Short mmCIF file of C-alpha atoms in Angstrom, two decimals:
data_model
loop_
_atom_site.label_atom_id
_atom_site.label_comp_id
_atom_site.label_asym_id
_atom_site.label_seq_id
_atom_site.Cartn_x
_atom_site.Cartn_y
_atom_site.Cartn_z
CA UNK A 1 -35.08 -68.93 -33.91
CA UNK A 2 -34.92 -71.19 -30.85
CA UNK A 3 -31.13 -70.85 -30.86
CA UNK A 4 -31.49 -67.07 -30.59
CA UNK A 5 -33.99 -67.48 -27.77
CA UNK A 6 -31.46 -69.68 -26.01
CA UNK A 7 -28.64 -67.17 -26.49
CA UNK A 8 -30.75 -64.22 -25.40
CA UNK A 9 -31.91 -66.16 -22.34
CA UNK A 10 -28.31 -67.00 -21.47
CA UNK A 11 -27.32 -63.32 -21.76
CA UNK A 12 -30.17 -62.22 -19.46
CA UNK A 13 -29.38 -64.91 -16.88
CA UNK A 14 -25.70 -63.99 -17.01
CA UNK A 15 -26.62 -60.33 -16.50
CA UNK A 16 -28.63 -61.33 -13.41
CA UNK A 17 -25.63 -63.20 -12.01
CA UNK A 18 -23.38 -60.19 -12.68
CA UNK A 19 -25.91 -57.90 -10.96
CA UNK A 20 -25.99 -60.28 -8.01
CA UNK A 21 -22.17 -60.26 -7.86
CA UNK A 22 -22.14 -56.45 -7.93
CA UNK A 23 -24.78 -56.32 -5.17
CA UNK A 24 -22.76 -58.73 -3.06
CA UNK A 25 -19.71 -56.49 -3.35
CA UNK A 26 -21.73 -53.99 -1.31
CA UNK A 27 -21.29 -50.79 -3.29
CA UNK A 28 -24.79 -49.60 -2.46
CA UNK A 29 -26.13 -48.58 0.95
CA UNK A 30 -29.89 -49.13 1.00
CA UNK A 31 -30.36 -47.06 4.17
CA UNK A 32 -28.17 -44.09 3.33
CA UNK A 33 -29.44 -43.69 -0.22
CA UNK A 34 -32.19 -41.16 0.52
CA UNK A 35 -32.09 -37.72 -1.06
CA UNK A 36 -35.15 -35.49 -0.94
CA UNK A 37 -33.65 -33.32 -3.66
CA UNK A 38 -34.10 -36.03 -6.26
CA UNK A 39 -37.56 -37.41 -5.42
CA UNK A 40 -39.04 -39.04 -8.55
CA UNK A 41 -36.13 -37.71 -10.63
CA UNK A 42 -36.49 -38.74 -14.28
CA UNK A 43 -33.95 -41.04 -15.98
CA UNK A 44 -30.71 -39.26 -16.81
CA UNK A 45 -31.24 -36.50 -14.26
CA UNK A 46 -29.54 -36.01 -10.90
CA UNK A 47 -26.70 -38.16 -12.20
CA UNK A 48 -28.88 -41.28 -12.18
CA UNK A 49 -29.27 -43.45 -15.28
CA UNK A 50 -32.78 -44.61 -14.37
CA UNK A 51 -33.69 -41.71 -12.13
CA UNK A 52 -34.99 -42.00 -8.56
CA UNK A 53 -38.08 -43.37 -6.82
CA UNK A 54 -40.52 -41.32 -4.78
CA UNK A 55 -38.23 -41.47 -1.75
CA UNK A 56 -35.33 -40.11 -3.81
CA UNK A 57 -33.42 -43.43 -4.08
CA UNK A 58 -31.55 -44.60 -7.17
CA UNK A 59 -33.81 -46.90 -9.24
CA UNK A 60 -30.84 -48.43 -11.08
CA UNK A 61 -28.96 -49.37 -7.94
CA UNK A 62 -32.10 -50.70 -6.29
CA UNK A 63 -32.85 -52.89 -9.33
CA UNK A 64 -29.36 -54.37 -9.02
CA UNK A 65 -29.58 -54.72 -5.25
CA UNK A 66 -32.99 -56.47 -5.60
CA UNK A 67 -31.26 -59.44 -7.24
CA UNK A 68 -30.19 -60.46 -3.71
CA UNK A 69 -33.84 -61.12 -2.91
CA UNK A 70 -34.18 -64.04 -5.31
CA UNK A 71 -30.84 -65.31 -6.69
CA UNK A 72 -29.58 -67.15 -3.61
CA UNK A 73 -33.08 -68.27 -2.51
CA UNK A 74 -33.68 -69.39 -6.11
CA UNK A 75 -30.49 -71.45 -6.22
CA UNK A 76 -31.20 -72.89 -2.78
CA UNK A 77 -34.79 -73.74 -3.79
CA UNK A 78 -33.48 -75.44 -6.94
CA UNK A 79 -31.09 -77.46 -4.77
CA UNK A 80 -33.87 -78.50 -2.36
CA UNK A 81 -36.30 -79.33 -5.18
CA UNK A 82 -33.56 -81.20 -7.05
CA UNK A 83 -32.47 -83.32 -4.09
CA UNK A 84 -36.01 -84.15 -2.97
CA UNK A 85 -37.51 -84.53 -6.43
CA UNK A 86 -34.70 -86.51 -8.01
CA UNK A 87 -34.24 -88.66 -4.92
CA UNK A 88 -37.90 -89.57 -4.54
CA UNK A 89 -38.52 -89.87 -8.28
CA UNK A 90 -35.49 -92.08 -8.88
CA UNK A 91 -36.36 -94.37 -5.98
CA UNK A 92 -40.00 -94.70 -7.03
CA UNK A 93 -39.20 -95.18 -10.73
CA UNK A 94 -36.38 -97.66 -10.19
CA UNK A 95 -37.83 -99.76 -7.39
CA UNK A 96 -41.48 -99.67 -8.46
CA UNK A 97 -44.02 -101.70 -6.45
CA UNK A 98 -45.12 -100.56 -3.02
CA UNK A 99 -42.36 -97.97 -2.68
CA UNK A 100 -43.48 -96.38 -5.95
CA UNK A 101 -47.12 -96.31 -4.81
CA UNK A 102 -46.28 -94.84 -1.39
CA UNK A 103 -43.94 -92.16 -2.71
CA UNK A 104 -46.27 -91.16 -5.53
CA UNK A 105 -49.17 -90.83 -3.07
CA UNK A 106 -47.00 -88.70 -0.80
CA UNK A 107 -45.89 -86.23 -3.45
CA UNK A 108 -49.28 -86.13 -5.14
CA UNK A 109 -50.85 -85.21 -1.79
CA UNK A 110 -48.32 -82.38 -1.51
CA UNK A 111 -48.95 -81.33 -5.09
CA UNK A 112 -52.68 -81.11 -4.40
CA UNK A 113 -52.02 -77.90 -2.45
CA UNK A 114 -51.36 -74.96 -4.81
CA UNK A 115 -47.66 -74.13 -4.71
CA UNK A 116 -48.13 -70.43 -3.98
CA UNK A 117 -50.46 -71.22 -1.07
CA UNK A 118 -47.91 -73.65 0.34
CA UNK A 119 -45.18 -71.00 0.26
CA UNK A 120 -47.53 -68.40 1.75
CA UNK A 121 -48.39 -70.80 4.59
CA UNK A 122 -44.72 -71.51 5.27
CA UNK A 123 -43.89 -67.78 5.33
CA UNK A 124 -46.83 -67.14 7.68
CA UNK A 125 -45.81 -69.91 10.07
CA UNK A 126 -42.00 -69.67 9.97
CA UNK A 127 -41.51 -66.02 9.02
CA UNK A 128 -40.69 -64.32 5.75
CA UNK A 129 -37.01 -65.23 5.77
CA UNK A 130 -35.08 -65.99 2.56
CA UNK A 131 -34.31 -69.47 3.92
CA UNK A 132 -38.02 -70.16 4.47
CA UNK A 133 -38.79 -68.91 0.97
CA UNK A 134 -36.06 -71.14 -0.50
CA UNK A 135 -37.02 -74.31 1.36
CA UNK A 136 -40.78 -73.86 0.89
CA UNK A 137 -40.41 -73.15 -2.84
CA UNK A 138 -38.12 -76.17 -3.19
CA UNK A 139 -40.49 -78.46 -1.30
CA UNK A 140 -43.50 -77.10 -3.21
CA UNK A 141 -41.85 -77.76 -6.58
CA UNK A 142 -40.25 -81.12 -5.70
CA UNK A 143 -43.37 -83.18 -6.63
CA UNK A 144 -43.18 -81.90 -10.21
CA UNK A 145 -39.57 -83.08 -10.53
CA UNK A 146 -40.30 -86.34 -8.74
CA UNK A 147 -43.16 -87.15 -11.09
CA UNK A 148 -41.09 -86.36 -14.18
CA UNK A 149 -38.03 -88.32 -13.02
CA UNK A 150 -40.08 -91.30 -11.83
CA UNK A 151 -41.89 -91.54 -15.17
CA UNK A 152 -38.63 -91.29 -17.13
CA UNK A 153 -36.81 -93.83 -14.96
CA UNK A 154 -39.75 -96.26 -15.00
CA UNK A 155 -39.87 -96.06 -18.81
CA UNK A 156 -36.09 -96.48 -19.16
CA UNK A 157 -36.10 -99.33 -16.68
CA UNK A 158 -37.87 -101.49 -19.26
CA UNK A 159 -35.10 -100.84 -21.80
CA UNK A 160 -32.65 -103.55 -22.63
CA UNK A 161 -29.59 -101.51 -21.71
CA UNK A 162 -30.60 -101.42 -18.04
CA UNK A 163 -30.83 -105.21 -17.89
CA UNK A 164 -27.63 -105.47 -19.95
CA UNK A 165 -25.73 -103.22 -17.56
CA UNK A 166 -26.80 -105.50 -14.70
CA UNK A 167 -25.65 -108.47 -16.76
CA UNK A 168 -22.24 -106.79 -17.13
CA UNK A 169 -22.04 -106.71 -13.34
CA UNK A 170 -22.72 -102.99 -12.94
CA UNK A 171 -24.22 -102.32 -9.51
CA UNK A 172 -27.83 -101.15 -9.27
CA UNK A 173 -26.68 -97.87 -7.71
CA UNK A 174 -24.25 -97.14 -10.56
CA UNK A 175 -26.84 -98.11 -13.16
CA UNK A 176 -29.31 -95.74 -11.57
CA UNK A 177 -26.96 -92.82 -11.03
CA UNK A 178 -24.72 -93.01 -14.09
CA UNK A 179 -26.77 -94.66 -16.80
CA UNK A 180 -30.27 -93.51 -15.91
CA UNK A 181 -30.03 -90.25 -13.98
CA UNK A 182 -26.89 -88.68 -15.39
CA UNK A 183 -27.00 -89.90 -18.97
CA UNK A 184 -30.74 -89.82 -19.51
CA UNK A 185 -32.34 -87.44 -17.01
CA UNK A 186 -29.93 -84.56 -16.47
CA UNK A 187 -31.41 -82.30 -19.14
CA UNK A 188 -34.92 -83.05 -17.90
CA UNK A 189 -33.89 -82.14 -14.35
CA UNK A 190 -32.02 -79.03 -15.51
CA UNK A 191 -35.14 -77.85 -17.33
CA UNK A 192 -37.24 -78.24 -14.20
CA UNK A 193 -34.63 -76.51 -12.05
CA UNK A 194 -34.85 -73.51 -14.37
CA UNK A 195 -38.60 -73.58 -13.79
CA UNK A 196 -37.92 -73.54 -10.04
CA UNK A 197 -35.82 -70.38 -10.48
CA UNK A 198 -38.64 -68.70 -12.40
CA UNK A 199 -41.10 -69.83 -9.74
CA UNK A 200 -38.99 -68.33 -6.94
CA UNK A 201 -38.67 -65.01 -8.78
CA UNK A 202 -42.43 -64.78 -9.28
CA UNK A 203 -43.25 -65.88 -5.73
CA UNK A 204 -40.69 -63.58 -4.11
CA UNK A 205 -41.86 -60.61 -6.19
CA UNK A 206 -45.51 -61.37 -5.41
CA UNK A 207 -44.89 -61.70 -1.66
CA UNK A 208 -42.88 -58.50 -1.56
CA UNK A 209 -45.56 -56.72 -3.56
CA UNK A 210 -48.25 -57.87 -1.14
CA UNK A 211 -46.17 -56.70 1.81
CA UNK A 212 -45.76 -58.41 5.14
CA UNK A 213 -44.42 -61.69 3.67
CA UNK A 214 -41.48 -60.84 1.47
CA UNK A 215 -38.59 -58.39 1.49
CA UNK A 216 -39.32 -55.36 3.65
CA UNK A 217 -38.26 -51.76 3.06
CA UNK A 218 -35.66 -50.36 2.87
CA UNK A 219 -34.25 -53.59 1.39
CA UNK A 220 -35.26 -53.55 -2.28
CA UNK A 221 -37.18 -56.21 -4.14
CA UNK A 222 -38.78 -55.76 -7.52
CA UNK A 223 -42.10 -56.48 -5.80
CA UNK A 224 -41.84 -53.79 -3.13
CA UNK A 225 -40.40 -51.36 -5.70
CA UNK A 226 -43.55 -51.83 -7.77
CA UNK A 227 -45.80 -51.57 -4.72
CA UNK A 228 -44.16 -48.30 -3.73
CA UNK A 229 -44.45 -46.64 -7.12
CA UNK A 230 -47.69 -47.96 -8.62
CA UNK A 231 -50.37 -45.29 -8.45
CA UNK A 232 -47.93 -42.51 -7.55
CA UNK A 233 -48.97 -39.33 -9.38
CA UNK A 234 -46.11 -37.68 -11.30
CA UNK A 235 -43.81 -40.57 -10.42
CA UNK A 236 -40.71 -41.64 -12.34
CA UNK A 237 -41.98 -44.06 -15.07
CA UNK A 238 -38.68 -45.95 -14.91
CA UNK A 239 -39.36 -46.76 -11.26
CA UNK A 240 -42.37 -48.82 -12.39
CA UNK A 241 -41.20 -50.02 -15.77
CA UNK A 242 -37.73 -50.98 -14.46
CA UNK A 243 -38.79 -53.69 -11.98
CA UNK A 244 -41.68 -54.80 -14.19
CA UNK A 245 -39.40 -55.29 -17.21
CA UNK A 246 -36.70 -56.94 -15.10
CA UNK A 247 -39.25 -59.38 -13.70
CA UNK A 248 -40.59 -60.16 -17.16
CA UNK A 249 -37.10 -60.54 -18.64
CA UNK A 250 -35.82 -62.90 -15.95
CA UNK A 251 -38.90 -65.11 -15.99
CA UNK A 252 -38.93 -65.16 -19.80
CA UNK A 253 -35.20 -65.95 -19.86
CA UNK A 254 -35.46 -68.89 -17.45
CA UNK A 255 -38.44 -70.31 -19.32
CA UNK A 256 -36.70 -69.63 -22.65
CA UNK A 257 -33.57 -71.45 -21.51
CA UNK A 258 -35.70 -74.36 -20.29
CA UNK A 259 -37.52 -74.46 -23.59
CA UNK A 260 -34.21 -74.41 -25.47
CA UNK A 261 -33.08 -77.43 -23.45
CA UNK A 262 -36.20 -79.31 -24.44
CA UNK A 263 -35.85 -78.40 -28.08
CA UNK A 264 -32.25 -79.54 -28.04
CA UNK A 265 -33.85 -82.97 -27.83
CA UNK A 266 -32.18 -83.96 -24.61
CA UNK A 267 -34.87 -83.09 -22.08
CA UNK B 1 -12.49 -128.70 -15.03
CA UNK B 2 -13.53 -125.12 -15.94
CA UNK B 3 -17.26 -125.16 -16.49
CA UNK B 4 -20.59 -123.53 -15.80
CA UNK B 5 -22.76 -126.15 -14.14
CA UNK B 6 -26.49 -125.61 -13.69
CA UNK B 7 -28.39 -128.31 -11.82
CA UNK B 8 -32.10 -128.85 -11.30
CA UNK B 9 -33.18 -125.33 -12.22
CA UNK B 10 -36.86 -124.72 -11.63
CA UNK B 11 -38.52 -121.33 -12.05
CA UNK B 12 -42.05 -120.77 -10.92
CA UNK B 13 -44.32 -117.83 -11.81
CA UNK B 14 -47.43 -118.23 -9.70
CA UNK B 15 -49.02 -121.55 -10.59
CA UNK B 16 -47.01 -121.80 -13.85
CA UNK B 17 -43.71 -123.63 -14.02
CA UNK B 18 -41.58 -121.81 -16.57
CA UNK B 19 -38.46 -123.93 -16.22
CA UNK B 20 -38.62 -127.41 -14.76
CA UNK B 21 -35.55 -129.28 -13.62
CA UNK B 22 -33.11 -128.00 -16.23
CA UNK B 23 -29.50 -129.01 -15.83
CA UNK B 24 -26.68 -128.20 -18.19
CA UNK B 25 -22.93 -128.12 -18.23
CA UNK B 26 -21.04 -125.61 -20.35
CA UNK B 27 -17.32 -126.19 -20.54
CA UNK B 28 -14.75 -123.63 -21.58
CA UNK B 29 -13.80 -124.17 -25.18
CA UNK B 30 -17.14 -125.59 -26.26
CA UNK B 31 -20.18 -124.13 -27.94
CA UNK B 32 -23.46 -125.61 -26.81
CA UNK B 33 -26.69 -124.90 -28.67
CA UNK B 34 -29.91 -124.52 -26.71
CA UNK B 35 -32.86 -124.84 -29.06
CA UNK B 36 -36.60 -124.96 -28.66
CA UNK B 37 -39.76 -123.23 -29.71
CA UNK B 38 -40.64 -119.79 -28.37
CA UNK B 39 -41.71 -119.91 -24.73
CA UNK B 40 -39.88 -123.16 -24.02
CA UNK B 41 -37.79 -121.51 -21.26
CA UNK B 42 -34.47 -120.95 -23.09
CA UNK B 43 -34.09 -117.26 -22.26
CA UNK B 44 -35.32 -117.77 -18.71
CA UNK B 45 -32.65 -120.42 -18.20
CA UNK B 46 -29.94 -118.06 -19.48
CA UNK B 47 -31.18 -115.23 -17.28
CA UNK B 48 -31.11 -117.50 -14.26
CA UNK B 49 -27.41 -118.12 -14.97
CA UNK B 50 -26.89 -114.35 -14.65
CA UNK B 51 -29.04 -113.93 -11.56
CA UNK B 52 -31.50 -111.82 -13.54
CA UNK B 53 -34.45 -113.83 -12.25
CA UNK B 54 -35.76 -113.01 -8.80
CA UNK B 55 -34.21 -115.95 -7.00
CA UNK B 56 -35.82 -117.08 -3.78
CA UNK B 57 -37.06 -120.43 -2.53
CA UNK B 58 -40.47 -121.27 -3.89
CA UNK B 59 -39.84 -119.26 -7.05
CA UNK B 60 -36.45 -120.63 -8.06
CA UNK B 61 -34.86 -123.96 -7.22
CA UNK B 62 -31.56 -125.42 -8.30
CA UNK B 63 -27.81 -124.87 -8.09
CA UNK B 64 -25.40 -122.88 -10.21
CA UNK B 65 -21.67 -123.33 -9.91
CA UNK B 66 -19.26 -121.41 -12.11
CA UNK B 67 -15.69 -122.63 -12.24
CA UNK B 68 -13.44 -120.60 -14.50
CA UNK B 69 -10.35 -122.64 -13.77
CA UNK B 70 -8.94 -119.84 -11.62
CA UNK B 71 -11.94 -119.34 -9.33
CA UNK B 72 -15.00 -121.33 -8.35
CA UNK B 73 -18.20 -119.60 -7.26
CA UNK B 74 -21.47 -121.12 -6.05
CA UNK B 75 -23.97 -118.50 -7.18
CA UNK B 76 -27.19 -120.39 -6.61
CA UNK B 77 -27.68 -123.05 -3.96
CA UNK B 78 -31.08 -124.72 -3.59
CA UNK B 79 -32.73 -121.72 -5.23
CA UNK B 80 -31.12 -119.20 -2.91
CA UNK B 81 -29.01 -116.68 -4.78
CA UNK B 82 -25.92 -115.21 -3.22
CA UNK B 83 -25.89 -111.52 -4.12
CA UNK B 84 -22.15 -111.40 -3.56
CA UNK B 85 -21.54 -114.47 -5.69
CA UNK B 86 -23.73 -113.22 -8.50
CA UNK B 87 -21.93 -109.89 -8.24
CA UNK B 88 -18.77 -111.80 -9.13
CA UNK B 89 -20.41 -114.02 -11.71
CA UNK B 90 -22.27 -111.37 -13.70
CA UNK B 91 -20.17 -110.02 -16.48
CA UNK B 92 -16.84 -111.09 -15.11
CA UNK B 93 -17.49 -114.84 -15.39
CA UNK B 94 -20.64 -114.95 -17.48
CA UNK B 95 -21.41 -112.44 -20.22
CA UNK B 96 -24.71 -111.89 -21.95
CA UNK B 97 -25.23 -111.27 -25.65
CA UNK B 98 -28.88 -110.21 -25.77
CA UNK B 99 -31.27 -110.63 -28.65
CA UNK B 100 -31.87 -106.89 -29.03
CA UNK B 101 -28.21 -105.89 -29.33
CA UNK B 102 -28.73 -102.23 -30.16
CA UNK B 103 -31.24 -101.74 -27.35
CA UNK B 104 -28.87 -103.38 -24.90
CA UNK B 105 -26.46 -100.45 -25.15
CA UNK B 106 -26.85 -97.05 -23.53
CA UNK B 107 -28.33 -94.92 -26.34
CA UNK B 108 -26.64 -91.72 -25.16
CA UNK B 109 -23.08 -93.02 -24.89
CA UNK B 110 -20.64 -93.80 -27.65
CA UNK B 111 -19.41 -97.33 -28.11
CA UNK B 112 -15.90 -96.36 -27.04
CA UNK B 113 -17.22 -94.79 -23.86
CA UNK B 114 -19.30 -97.86 -23.04
CA UNK B 115 -16.35 -100.15 -23.64
CA UNK B 116 -14.13 -98.05 -21.39
CA UNK B 117 -16.87 -98.00 -18.70
CA UNK B 118 -17.13 -101.78 -18.79
CA UNK B 119 -13.36 -102.16 -18.71
CA UNK B 120 -13.21 -100.20 -15.47
CA UNK B 121 -15.35 -102.78 -13.65
CA UNK B 122 -13.58 -105.20 -11.29
CA UNK B 123 -11.97 -108.14 -13.06
CA UNK B 124 -12.34 -106.64 -16.53
CA UNK B 125 -9.92 -107.40 -19.34
CA UNK B 126 -7.07 -105.09 -20.21
CA UNK B 127 -6.92 -103.54 -23.65
CA UNK B 128 -8.32 -100.72 -25.72
CA UNK B 129 -11.76 -100.27 -27.32
CA UNK B 130 -10.17 -100.75 -30.74
CA UNK B 131 -8.68 -104.09 -29.69
CA UNK B 132 -11.98 -105.42 -28.34
CA UNK B 133 -13.89 -104.27 -31.38
CA UNK B 134 -11.32 -105.94 -33.64
CA UNK B 135 -11.54 -109.17 -31.60
CA UNK B 136 -15.32 -109.03 -31.94
CA UNK B 137 -14.89 -109.09 -35.69
CA UNK B 138 -15.58 -105.46 -36.59
CA UNK B 139 -13.44 -104.25 -39.49
CA UNK B 140 -11.81 -100.79 -39.12
CA UNK B 141 -12.56 -100.74 -35.39
CA UNK B 142 -11.30 -97.18 -34.90
CA UNK B 143 -14.23 -95.90 -36.93
CA UNK B 144 -16.72 -97.43 -34.47
CA UNK B 145 -15.29 -96.01 -31.25
CA UNK B 146 -17.10 -92.68 -31.60
CA UNK B 147 -20.40 -94.10 -32.81
CA UNK B 148 -23.63 -94.23 -30.87
CA UNK B 149 -25.70 -97.45 -30.83
CA UNK B 150 -28.28 -96.03 -33.23
CA UNK B 151 -25.49 -95.51 -35.77
CA UNK B 152 -24.75 -99.25 -35.92
CA UNK B 153 -26.35 -101.80 -38.20
CA UNK B 154 -27.85 -104.93 -36.66
CA UNK B 155 -24.75 -107.02 -37.31
CA UNK B 156 -22.40 -104.31 -36.08
CA UNK B 157 -24.50 -103.90 -32.92
CA UNK B 158 -24.35 -107.63 -32.29
CA UNK B 159 -20.56 -107.61 -32.66
CA UNK B 160 -20.42 -104.56 -30.40
CA UNK B 161 -22.11 -106.58 -27.64
CA UNK B 162 -19.48 -109.28 -28.17
CA UNK B 163 -16.82 -106.57 -27.79
CA UNK B 164 -18.45 -105.43 -24.54
CA UNK B 165 -18.41 -108.99 -23.20
CA UNK B 166 -14.74 -109.33 -24.19
CA UNK B 167 -13.89 -106.00 -22.54
CA UNK B 168 -15.65 -107.22 -19.43
CA UNK B 169 -13.48 -110.32 -19.47
CA UNK B 170 -16.38 -112.79 -19.56
CA UNK B 171 -15.26 -116.43 -19.70
CA UNK B 172 -18.68 -117.83 -20.55
CA UNK B 173 -20.98 -116.17 -23.07
CA UNK B 174 -24.74 -116.63 -23.16
CA UNK B 175 -25.83 -115.61 -26.65
CA UNK B 176 -29.61 -115.19 -26.72
CA UNK B 177 -30.84 -115.39 -30.32
CA UNK B 178 -27.90 -113.28 -31.51
CA UNK B 179 -28.78 -113.53 -35.19
CA UNK B 180 -32.43 -112.47 -35.04
CA UNK B 181 -33.20 -109.86 -37.69
CA UNK B 182 -29.81 -110.12 -39.41
CA UNK B 183 -29.38 -110.94 -43.08
CA UNK B 184 -27.95 -114.42 -43.85
CA UNK B 185 -24.36 -113.34 -44.58
CA UNK B 186 -24.19 -111.31 -41.36
CA UNK B 187 -25.72 -114.23 -39.45
CA UNK B 188 -22.93 -116.47 -40.69
CA UNK B 189 -20.34 -113.87 -39.65
CA UNK B 190 -21.73 -113.59 -36.13
CA UNK B 191 -22.02 -117.37 -35.68
CA UNK B 192 -18.50 -117.96 -37.00
CA UNK B 193 -17.17 -115.39 -34.56
CA UNK B 194 -18.93 -117.17 -31.67
CA UNK B 195 -17.36 -120.44 -32.82
CA UNK B 196 -13.92 -118.80 -32.89
CA UNK B 197 -14.47 -117.45 -29.38
CA UNK B 198 -15.27 -120.96 -28.19
CA UNK B 199 -12.11 -122.22 -29.90
CA UNK B 200 -10.16 -119.48 -28.09
CA UNK B 201 -11.32 -120.91 -24.74
CA UNK B 202 -14.65 -119.26 -24.01
CA UNK B 203 -17.69 -121.34 -23.16
CA UNK B 204 -20.55 -120.28 -25.42
CA UNK B 205 -24.23 -121.12 -24.94
CA UNK B 206 -26.02 -120.30 -28.18
CA UNK B 207 -29.77 -119.93 -27.72
CA UNK B 208 -31.77 -120.18 -30.90
CA UNK B 209 -34.87 -121.59 -32.46
CA UNK B 210 -33.03 -122.05 -35.76
CA UNK B 211 -31.75 -125.59 -35.76
CA UNK B 212 -29.78 -125.17 -38.98
CA UNK B 213 -27.69 -122.32 -37.55
CA UNK B 214 -26.97 -124.15 -34.34
CA UNK B 215 -26.05 -127.32 -36.18
CA UNK B 216 -23.38 -125.40 -38.14
CA UNK B 217 -21.36 -124.28 -35.13
CA UNK B 218 -22.36 -126.25 -32.01
CA UNK B 219 -20.50 -129.10 -30.35
CA UNK B 220 -23.67 -130.27 -28.61
CA UNK B 221 -27.32 -129.38 -28.95
CA UNK B 222 -29.80 -129.28 -26.07
CA UNK B 223 -33.49 -129.29 -26.92
CA UNK B 224 -35.99 -127.60 -24.60
CA UNK B 225 -39.74 -128.00 -24.60
CA UNK B 226 -42.31 -126.81 -22.08
CA UNK B 227 -39.61 -125.68 -19.66
CA UNK B 228 -37.79 -129.03 -19.71
CA UNK B 229 -34.65 -130.30 -21.39
CA UNK B 230 -35.98 -133.15 -23.48
CA UNK B 231 -32.96 -134.28 -25.46
CA UNK B 232 -29.24 -133.79 -25.98
CA UNK B 233 -27.84 -134.43 -29.43
CA UNK B 234 -24.64 -134.15 -31.43
CA UNK B 235 -24.98 -131.99 -34.57
CA UNK B 236 -24.77 -135.08 -36.76
CA UNK B 237 -27.50 -136.88 -34.84
CA UNK B 238 -30.36 -134.45 -35.46
CA UNK B 239 -32.14 -136.65 -37.93
CA UNK B 240 -32.10 -139.41 -35.34
CA UNK B 241 -33.82 -137.24 -32.71
CA UNK B 242 -36.31 -139.26 -30.67
CA UNK B 243 -38.26 -136.73 -28.63
CA UNK B 244 -41.39 -135.29 -30.31
CA UNK B 245 -40.19 -131.73 -29.62
CA UNK B 246 -36.83 -132.32 -31.29
CA UNK B 247 -38.49 -134.17 -34.16
CA UNK B 248 -40.92 -131.27 -34.64
CA UNK B 249 -38.01 -128.81 -34.79
CA UNK B 250 -36.18 -130.96 -37.32
CA UNK B 251 -39.31 -131.37 -39.42
CA UNK B 252 -39.97 -127.62 -39.35
CA UNK B 253 -36.48 -126.76 -40.59
CA UNK B 254 -36.46 -126.50 -44.42
CA UNK B 255 -34.13 -128.97 -46.07
CA UNK B 256 -33.55 -130.89 -42.88
CA UNK B 257 -36.71 -132.73 -41.95
CA UNK B 258 -39.73 -134.20 -43.66
CA UNK B 259 -41.02 -130.93 -45.08
CA UNK B 260 -39.11 -129.16 -47.85
#
């Protein structure tokens, strides 16, 4: 069962990457795609697979184009969270003592603020740019990774093989990077980075749905697509179900892939 | 003369003195037994030889000079450790065969991978994983290259640590209770292999609380008690031991001392 979840998750995540690649190729013009003749056209009509929204724009193309709103920010946030979380966690777990206490206090103070509120604050102060979204999501999630890595490293540090590698003359840096982080923590970190991706998708969609913080029209985001269509009488059902299902599928796929990693016994 | 020379080692942990004025000389080609009851400071002494004890004045005192015949390194001078010197000494000059052999290996890497990793370190020996495993006394060494530590028995794991030390090119081996938890026939195999390594030119310090085992293979036996070296004996002189600690060890060994 879990293997099928893993495969299905991989297929969904691959489909997202393909959609992102297609969107990057620039085959869709978000400004020019307005046609009053096909307002709220149903799926399969007006030559559109998923129909059109209430401004007469292709729902299918906008779903694909919306991947630009979260894929690159998601990857960037994962990078930021990974660098900060793994760096701080490894240092605290390996060195212990005062450095451990100081770093743990620092990231626990940060973690005391709800992650969504932190991102909202950053977007309010620095503007709702994709870079701000990426960095703030990464910083907000870093404490979770730091805590997990620090606990794992601190536990492994007591193991005989760490002392033995020092006795073989392996440098502390190599022991930490190769034997502890790479060999014993990479699946754990990968699992958390998948969680960061899911977090970015949810946050970006929520901000765009709220309006004023996320992606603004005419640029599509699953959040602003939902905001536009929800409550529209006689609207195209696919214009609501499409982004909602995409959001659910991507979040479920990232969490499913993370869960598969854990069940593989390596995380 | 190639030797590992430890002089006046003292290790302090707060008000407690764990090791007090220990000095020993381990020559290449000899196997020296270091015996004593648990907590007598044997393991701490071995760890100090590898720089695995936080060495700074007030906590550690003493000198450690390692002379392999080709190079001479002063790793510890008046309790001050030279990080650079210990960097050269650890592994390359002095290898460690820990008590928990299986736990001393990376659980997520195969034996072959770990041997190759060790062989890439500066000053390591040349050869293949199969060669080192064969030299460590493992039969059919090719079958062990792809195994993980948890797939090894206690005796195989202990020999695997010997192979790692050989791959590292260690001239002196500090074997810390290497036969703990092994059945008697495997114990004999491991001890015989250590004796052969000494005969091949390695210096071997065998730490144990089992006097009978040490007597079988050692050239000299050092007895520790309460952090001090209390007596040095030849294997044939055990019954003539004078110190109470050595006498107690002899008496506690079945078939050797007063008690059956």
